[in-house]
Coordinates of C-alpha atoms in Angstrom, one line a residue:
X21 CA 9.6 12.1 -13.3
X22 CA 10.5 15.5 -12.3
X23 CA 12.9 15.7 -9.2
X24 CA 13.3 18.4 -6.1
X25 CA 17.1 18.2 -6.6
X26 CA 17.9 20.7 -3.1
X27 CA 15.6 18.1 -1.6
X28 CA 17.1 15.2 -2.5
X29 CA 20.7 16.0 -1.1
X30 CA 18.9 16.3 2.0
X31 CA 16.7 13.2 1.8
X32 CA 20.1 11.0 0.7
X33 CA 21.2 12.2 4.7
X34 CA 18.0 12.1 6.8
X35 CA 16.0 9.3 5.3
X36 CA 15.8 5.7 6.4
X37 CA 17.7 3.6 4.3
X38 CA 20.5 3.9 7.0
X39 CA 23.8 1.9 6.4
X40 CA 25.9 1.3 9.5
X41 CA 30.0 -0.2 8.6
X42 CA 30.9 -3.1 11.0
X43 CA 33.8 -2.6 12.4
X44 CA 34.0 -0.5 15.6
X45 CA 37.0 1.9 14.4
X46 CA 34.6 3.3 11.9
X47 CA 30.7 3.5 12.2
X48 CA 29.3 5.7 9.5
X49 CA 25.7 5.9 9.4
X50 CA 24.5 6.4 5.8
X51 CA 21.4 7.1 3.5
X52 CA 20.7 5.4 -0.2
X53 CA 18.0 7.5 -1.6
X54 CA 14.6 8.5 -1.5
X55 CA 12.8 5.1 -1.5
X56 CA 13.2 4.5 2.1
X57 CA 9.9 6.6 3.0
X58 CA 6.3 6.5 0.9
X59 CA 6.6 10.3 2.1
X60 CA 10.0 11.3 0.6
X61 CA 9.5 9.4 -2.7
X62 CA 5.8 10.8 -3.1
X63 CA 7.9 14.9 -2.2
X64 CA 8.7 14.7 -5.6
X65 CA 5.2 15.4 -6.7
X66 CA 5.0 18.3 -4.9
X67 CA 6.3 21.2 -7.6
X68 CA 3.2 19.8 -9.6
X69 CA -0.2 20.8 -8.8
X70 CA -1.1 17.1 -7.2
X71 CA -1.0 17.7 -3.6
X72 CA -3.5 16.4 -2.1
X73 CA -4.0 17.8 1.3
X74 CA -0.1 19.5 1.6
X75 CA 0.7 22.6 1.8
X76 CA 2.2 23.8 -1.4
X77 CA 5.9 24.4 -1.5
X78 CA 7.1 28.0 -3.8
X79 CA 10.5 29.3 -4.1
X80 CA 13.9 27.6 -5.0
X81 CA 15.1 26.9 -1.7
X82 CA 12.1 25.1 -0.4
X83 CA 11.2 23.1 -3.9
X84 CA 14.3 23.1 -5.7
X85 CA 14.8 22.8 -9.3
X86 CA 13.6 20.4 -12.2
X87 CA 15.8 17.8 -13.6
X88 CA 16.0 14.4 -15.0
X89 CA 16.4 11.9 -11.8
X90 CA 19.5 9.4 -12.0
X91 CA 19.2 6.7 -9.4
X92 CA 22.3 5.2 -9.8
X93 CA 24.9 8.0 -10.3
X94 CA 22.8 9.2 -6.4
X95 CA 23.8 5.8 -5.4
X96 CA 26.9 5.4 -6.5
X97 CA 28.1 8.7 -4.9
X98 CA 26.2 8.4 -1.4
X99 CA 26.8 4.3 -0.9
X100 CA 30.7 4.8 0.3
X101 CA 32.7 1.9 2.0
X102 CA 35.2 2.6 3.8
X103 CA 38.6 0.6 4.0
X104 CA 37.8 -0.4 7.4
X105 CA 34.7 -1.4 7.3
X106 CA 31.8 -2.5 4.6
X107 CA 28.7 -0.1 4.5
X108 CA 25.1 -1.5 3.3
X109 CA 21.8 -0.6 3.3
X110 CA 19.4 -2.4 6.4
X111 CA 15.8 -0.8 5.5
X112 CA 13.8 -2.7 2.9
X113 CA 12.1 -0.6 0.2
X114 CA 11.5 -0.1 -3.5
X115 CA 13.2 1.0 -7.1
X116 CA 10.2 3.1 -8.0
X117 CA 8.0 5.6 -7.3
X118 CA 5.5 4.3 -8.8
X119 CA 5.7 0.8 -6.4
X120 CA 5.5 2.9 -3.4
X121 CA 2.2 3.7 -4.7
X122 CA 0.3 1.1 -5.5
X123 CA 2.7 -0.5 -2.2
X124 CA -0.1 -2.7 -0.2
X125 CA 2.7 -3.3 3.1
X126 CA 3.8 0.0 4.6
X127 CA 7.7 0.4 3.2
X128 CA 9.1 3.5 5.1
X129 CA 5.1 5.0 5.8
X130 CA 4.0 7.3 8.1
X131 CA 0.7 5.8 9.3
X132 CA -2.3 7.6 10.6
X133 CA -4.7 8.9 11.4
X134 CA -5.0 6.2 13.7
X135 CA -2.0 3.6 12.9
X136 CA -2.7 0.2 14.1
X137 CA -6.6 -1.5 14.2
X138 CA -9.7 -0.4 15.2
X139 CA -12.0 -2.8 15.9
X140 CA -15.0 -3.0 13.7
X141 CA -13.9 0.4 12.4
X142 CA -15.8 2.3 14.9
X143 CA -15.6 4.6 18.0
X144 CA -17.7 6.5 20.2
X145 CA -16.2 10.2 21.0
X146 CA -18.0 12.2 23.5
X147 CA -21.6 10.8 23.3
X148 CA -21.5 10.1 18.8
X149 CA -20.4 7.0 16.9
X150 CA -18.0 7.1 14.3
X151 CA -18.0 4.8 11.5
X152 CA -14.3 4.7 9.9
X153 CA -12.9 2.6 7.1
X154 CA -12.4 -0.8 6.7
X155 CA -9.7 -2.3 5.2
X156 CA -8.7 -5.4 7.5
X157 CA -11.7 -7.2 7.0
X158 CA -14.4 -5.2 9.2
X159 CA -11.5 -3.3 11.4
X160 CA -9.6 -0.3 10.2
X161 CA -5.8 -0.7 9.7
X162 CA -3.4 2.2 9.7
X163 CA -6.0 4.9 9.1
X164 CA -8.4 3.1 6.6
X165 CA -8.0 2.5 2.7
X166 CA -6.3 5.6 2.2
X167 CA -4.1 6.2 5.3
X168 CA -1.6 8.8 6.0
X169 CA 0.5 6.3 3.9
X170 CA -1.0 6.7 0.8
X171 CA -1.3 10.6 0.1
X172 CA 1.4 13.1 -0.9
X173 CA 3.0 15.5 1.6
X174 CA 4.4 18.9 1.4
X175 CA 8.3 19.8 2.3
X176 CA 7.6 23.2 4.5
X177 CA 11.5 23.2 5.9
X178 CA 14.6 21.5 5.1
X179 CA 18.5 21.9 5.8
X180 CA 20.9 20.0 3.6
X181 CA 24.5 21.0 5.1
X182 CA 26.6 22.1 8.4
X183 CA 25.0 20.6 11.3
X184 CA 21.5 18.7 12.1
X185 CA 20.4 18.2 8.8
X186 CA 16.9 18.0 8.4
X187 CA 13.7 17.9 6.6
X188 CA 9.6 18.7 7.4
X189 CA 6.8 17.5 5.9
X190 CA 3.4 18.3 6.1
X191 CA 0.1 17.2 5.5
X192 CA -3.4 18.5 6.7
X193 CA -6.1 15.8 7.2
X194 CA -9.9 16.8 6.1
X195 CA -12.6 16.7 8.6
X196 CA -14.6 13.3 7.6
X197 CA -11.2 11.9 6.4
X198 CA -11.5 8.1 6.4
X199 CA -14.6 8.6 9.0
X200 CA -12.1 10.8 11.8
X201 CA -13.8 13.5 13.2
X202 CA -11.9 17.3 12.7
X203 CA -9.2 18.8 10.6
X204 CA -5.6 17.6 11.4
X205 CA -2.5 19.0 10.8
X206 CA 0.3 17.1 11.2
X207 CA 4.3 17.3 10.6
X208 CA 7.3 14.7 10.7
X209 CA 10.7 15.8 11.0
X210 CA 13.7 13.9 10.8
X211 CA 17.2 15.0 12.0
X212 CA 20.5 13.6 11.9
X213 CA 21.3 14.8 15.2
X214 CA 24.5 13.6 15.8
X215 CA 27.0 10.8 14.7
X216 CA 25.0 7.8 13.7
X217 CA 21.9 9.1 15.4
X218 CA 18.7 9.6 13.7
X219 CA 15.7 11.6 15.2
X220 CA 12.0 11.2 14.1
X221 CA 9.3 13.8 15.5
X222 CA 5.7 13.2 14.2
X223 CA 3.2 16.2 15.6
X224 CA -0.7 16.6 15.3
X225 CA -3.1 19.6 15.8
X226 CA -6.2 19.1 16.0
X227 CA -7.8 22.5 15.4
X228 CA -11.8 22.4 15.8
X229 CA -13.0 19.4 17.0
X230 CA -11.3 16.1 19.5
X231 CA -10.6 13.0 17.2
X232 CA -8.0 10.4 17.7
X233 CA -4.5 10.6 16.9
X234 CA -1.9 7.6 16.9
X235 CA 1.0 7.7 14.1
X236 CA 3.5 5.2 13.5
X237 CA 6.8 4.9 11.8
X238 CA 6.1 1.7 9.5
X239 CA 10.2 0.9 8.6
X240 CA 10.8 -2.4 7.9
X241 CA 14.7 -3.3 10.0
X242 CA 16.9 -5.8 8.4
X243 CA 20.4 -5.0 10.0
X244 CA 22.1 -7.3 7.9
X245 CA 21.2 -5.9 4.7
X246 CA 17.8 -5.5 3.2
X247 CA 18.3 -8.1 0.7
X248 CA 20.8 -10.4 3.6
X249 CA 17.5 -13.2 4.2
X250 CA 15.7 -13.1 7.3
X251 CA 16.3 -11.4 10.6
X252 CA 15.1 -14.1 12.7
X253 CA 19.0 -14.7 14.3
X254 CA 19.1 -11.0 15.4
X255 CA 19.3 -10.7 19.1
X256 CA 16.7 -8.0 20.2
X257 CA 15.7 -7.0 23.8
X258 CA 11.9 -5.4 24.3
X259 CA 11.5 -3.5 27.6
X260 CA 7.9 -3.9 28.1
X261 CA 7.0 -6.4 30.9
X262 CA 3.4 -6.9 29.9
X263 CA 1.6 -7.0 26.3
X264 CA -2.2 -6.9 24.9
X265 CA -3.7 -10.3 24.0
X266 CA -5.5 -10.3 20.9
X267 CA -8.3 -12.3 19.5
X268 CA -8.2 -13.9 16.1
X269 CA -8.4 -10.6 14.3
X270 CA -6.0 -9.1 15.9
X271 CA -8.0 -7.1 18.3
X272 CA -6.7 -6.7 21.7
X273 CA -9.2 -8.4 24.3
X274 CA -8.4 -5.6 27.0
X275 CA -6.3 -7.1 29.1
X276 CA -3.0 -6.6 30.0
X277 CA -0.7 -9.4 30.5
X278 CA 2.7 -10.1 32.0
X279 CA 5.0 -11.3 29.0
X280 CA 7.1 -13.4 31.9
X281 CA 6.8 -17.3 30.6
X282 CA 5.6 -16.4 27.4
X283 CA 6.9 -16.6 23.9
X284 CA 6.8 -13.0 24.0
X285 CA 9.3 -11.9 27.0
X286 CA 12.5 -10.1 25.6
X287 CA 13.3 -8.7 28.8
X288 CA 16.7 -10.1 28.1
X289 CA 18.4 -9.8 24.7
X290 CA 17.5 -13.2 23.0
X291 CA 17.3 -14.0 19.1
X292 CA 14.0 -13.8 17.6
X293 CA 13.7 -17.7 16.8
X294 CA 14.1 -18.7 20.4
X295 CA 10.6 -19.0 20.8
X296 CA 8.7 -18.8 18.0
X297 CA 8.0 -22.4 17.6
X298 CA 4.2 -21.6 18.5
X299 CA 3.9 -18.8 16.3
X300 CA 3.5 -19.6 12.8
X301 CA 3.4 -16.3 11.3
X302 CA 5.9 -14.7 13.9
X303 CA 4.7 -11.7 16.0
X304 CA 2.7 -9.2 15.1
X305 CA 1.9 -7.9 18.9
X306 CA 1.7 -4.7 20.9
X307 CA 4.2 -4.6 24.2
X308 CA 3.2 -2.1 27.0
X309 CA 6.5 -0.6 27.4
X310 CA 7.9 0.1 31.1
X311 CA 9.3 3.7 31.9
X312 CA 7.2 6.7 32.2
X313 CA 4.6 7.9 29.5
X314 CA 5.6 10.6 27.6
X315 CA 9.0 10.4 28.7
X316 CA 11.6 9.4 26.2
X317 CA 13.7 6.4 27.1
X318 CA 15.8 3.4 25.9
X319 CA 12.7 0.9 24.3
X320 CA 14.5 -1.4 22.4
X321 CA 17.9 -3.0 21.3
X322 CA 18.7 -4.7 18.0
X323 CA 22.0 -6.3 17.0
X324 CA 23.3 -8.7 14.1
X325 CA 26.5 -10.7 15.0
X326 CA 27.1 -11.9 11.8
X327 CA 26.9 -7.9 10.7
X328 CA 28.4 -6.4 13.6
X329 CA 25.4 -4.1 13.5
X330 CA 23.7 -2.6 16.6
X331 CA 20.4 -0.1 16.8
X332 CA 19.2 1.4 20.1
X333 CA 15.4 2.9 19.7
X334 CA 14.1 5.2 22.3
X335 CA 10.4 6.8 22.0
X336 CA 7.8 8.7 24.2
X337 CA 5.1 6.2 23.6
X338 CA 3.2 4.1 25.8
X339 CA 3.6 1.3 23.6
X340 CA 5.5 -1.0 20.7
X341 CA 4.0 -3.1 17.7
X342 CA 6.9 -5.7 17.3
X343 CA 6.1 -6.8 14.2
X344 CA 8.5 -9.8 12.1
X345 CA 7.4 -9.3 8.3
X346 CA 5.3 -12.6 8.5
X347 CA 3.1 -11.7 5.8
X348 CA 5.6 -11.1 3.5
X349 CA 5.8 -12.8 0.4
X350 CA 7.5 -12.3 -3.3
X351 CA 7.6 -8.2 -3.3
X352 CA 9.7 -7.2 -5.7
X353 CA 12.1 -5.3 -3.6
X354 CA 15.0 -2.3 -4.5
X355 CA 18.2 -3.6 -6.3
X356 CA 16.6 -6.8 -7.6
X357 CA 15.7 -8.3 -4.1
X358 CA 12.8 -10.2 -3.5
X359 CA 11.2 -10.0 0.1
X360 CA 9.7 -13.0 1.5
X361 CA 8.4 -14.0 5.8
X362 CA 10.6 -12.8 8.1
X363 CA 12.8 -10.0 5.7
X364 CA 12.2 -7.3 7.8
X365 CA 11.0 -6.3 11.5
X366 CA 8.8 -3.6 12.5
X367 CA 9.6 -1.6 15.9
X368 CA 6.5 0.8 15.7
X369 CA 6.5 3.0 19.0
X370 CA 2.7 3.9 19.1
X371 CA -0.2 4.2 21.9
X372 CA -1.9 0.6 22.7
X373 CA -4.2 -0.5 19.3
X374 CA -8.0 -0.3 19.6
X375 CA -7.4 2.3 22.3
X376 CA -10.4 4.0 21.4
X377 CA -12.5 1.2 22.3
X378 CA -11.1 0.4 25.3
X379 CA -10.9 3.2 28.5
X380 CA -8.5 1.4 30.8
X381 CA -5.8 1.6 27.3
X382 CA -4.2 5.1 27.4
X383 CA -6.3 7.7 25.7
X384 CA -5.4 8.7 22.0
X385 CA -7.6 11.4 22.1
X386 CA -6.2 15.3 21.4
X387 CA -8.6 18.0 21.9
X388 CA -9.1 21.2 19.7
X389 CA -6.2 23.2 19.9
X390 CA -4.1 20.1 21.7
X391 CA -1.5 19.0 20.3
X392 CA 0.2 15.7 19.9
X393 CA 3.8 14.5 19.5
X394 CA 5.8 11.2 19.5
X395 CA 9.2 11.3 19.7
X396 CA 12.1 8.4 18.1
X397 CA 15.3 8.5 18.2
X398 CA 17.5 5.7 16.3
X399 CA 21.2 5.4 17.4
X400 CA 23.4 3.2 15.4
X401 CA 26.7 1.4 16.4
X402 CA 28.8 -1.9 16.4
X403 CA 27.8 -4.7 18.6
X404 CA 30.0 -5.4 21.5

């Protein structure tokens, strides 16, 4: 397959397969290659004439240059240890391309339109009914059958050297697309912004007509290494004092509900296992996060013991899908692994699912000529 080589010295830095040493005298954050993100593996298409939807990309410093792709002399030169300290790679993902494809459980996606479920993939928007795709049985998941996740995006901007190193993509949404209303245009950015700090910035513009807007960052977390087992002994601390029921498919029920004497209350750091002795399949629920909307602040903490490995996540959003990887089972994973339950957790910082059926959730709604924007930023460090 051809390769963007400019782009990939960039996506080695800014993309998520982050590595963090464990010892606290050295903290290096790291990134393996391009695999991390459905988005940076599916750039490579983009010097062909296969967008679909991106803006095309002319001119050596924006594409790059052809040449054959060599996975492991990338990873041999960007997966350094250190003497004081053992590096490894804590996002799970795949070898291929061509797996992130036909990939059926959101490695590394951006998800939209509307990430998260509508239920009965349908919404009324100032007096009309929209029909949108199902894909979850009769709700919409993550945008429909052909999500955000699941088309090609253009690289419009990308710095691969001296400081905050970064990369844009870009992708314009149809009107009708997936059964949401309008024309979209929406960019991610990511940024190393400082030492072992990682910053994700997802906009929308809706430019002629109001539609719903609500992207996620889909990573999958493993902070002992992607291929380490399960994460069910990290320690993780949610501050969201309330969460949204849901019914058996996963629908919220409208309420709001204090998470005090419940399995779900990770006011205090606590491991995962603690309580999920009445939850077979782990969680897979949506926190109401305290703080002010739209105002970035500290949202969650993650730490491994065993690795030494901490990550503090800070967003804008009103809410958190805390998701454990329950569903997993025998994906063929990157560097022979083989993901099963509980390989990976989810941390997606989002507005409340189903919002558009339900006026007392905030609205997801961004008029013509609105914009929207959710703000992450991912520090990494060694646990105290």
């Amino acid at each position: 397959m051809a390769r963007v080589s400019l782009l990939l010295c960039l996506v080695i830095l800014v993309t998520l397969g982050v590595v963090v040493t464990s010892f606290a005298n050295n903290v290096e954050v790291q990134s393996e290659h391009v695999e991390s993100s459905k988005k940076v593996t599916k750039a490579h298409h983009i010097c062909k004439d296969k967008e679909k939807g991106g803006k095309k990309v002319n001119g050596d410093h924006n594409a790059g240059s052809d040449g054959k792709e060599n996975k492991k002399d990338e990873k041999n030169k960007h997966d350094v240890h250190k003497k004081e300290g053992k590096s490894g790679d804590i996002v799970l993902g795949y070898d291929s391309v061509k797996s992130y494809e036909t990939d059926k459980v959101y490695f590394g996606a951006t998800v939209g339109r509307v990430a998260n479920r509508i239920g009965k993939a349908h919404f009324k928007l100032n007096g009309k009914e929209y029909k949108t795709v199902a894909n979850d049985g009769k709700n919409t998941l993550h945008g429909g059958k052909k999500g955000f996740g699941d088309v090609v995006w253009a690289v419009t901007k990308h710095k691969y050297d001296g400081k905050k190193p970064h990369i844009v993509f870009t992708y314009t949404s149809p009107d009708g697309d997936q059964g949401f209303p309008g024309e979209l245009i929406v960019t991610v950015t990511y940024k190393l912004v400082k030492d072992n700090e990682l910053s994700v910035v997802m906009e929308a513009e809706a430019k002629d007509q109001a539609t719903p807007v609500n992207l996620a960052h889909h990573t999958y977390w493993n902070l002992g290494g992607h291929n380490s087992g399960d994460i069910l002994s990290e320690e993780i601390q949610i501050l969201g004092s309330s969460y949204t029921p849901v019914d058996g498919e996963l629908i919220p029920t409208g309420k709001i509900s204090p998470v005090k004497r419940t399995p779900y209350d990770f006011l205090q750091p606590r491991p995962i296992k603690d309580n999920m002795k009445d939850l077979k399949t782990g969680y897979d629920i949506n926190y109401c996060l305290d703080g002010k909307v739209d105002k970035m602040r500290k949202i969650v903490e993650l730490g491994d013991k065993k690795s030494g490995r901490k990550m503090e996540l800070s967003a804008n959003q009103p809410g958190l899908q805390f998701y454990t990887g329950g569903m997993l089972k025998d994906i063929k994973g990157k560097n022979g692994a083989v993901y099963q339950a509980f390989a990976g957790l989810c941390l997606e910082t989002q507005s409340y699912p189903d919002s558009v059926n339900n006026p007392k959730f905030p609205s997801q709604i961004v008029e013509p000529g609105k914009n929207y924007k959710h703000n992450m930023l991912f520090k990494f460090s060694i646990v105290s």
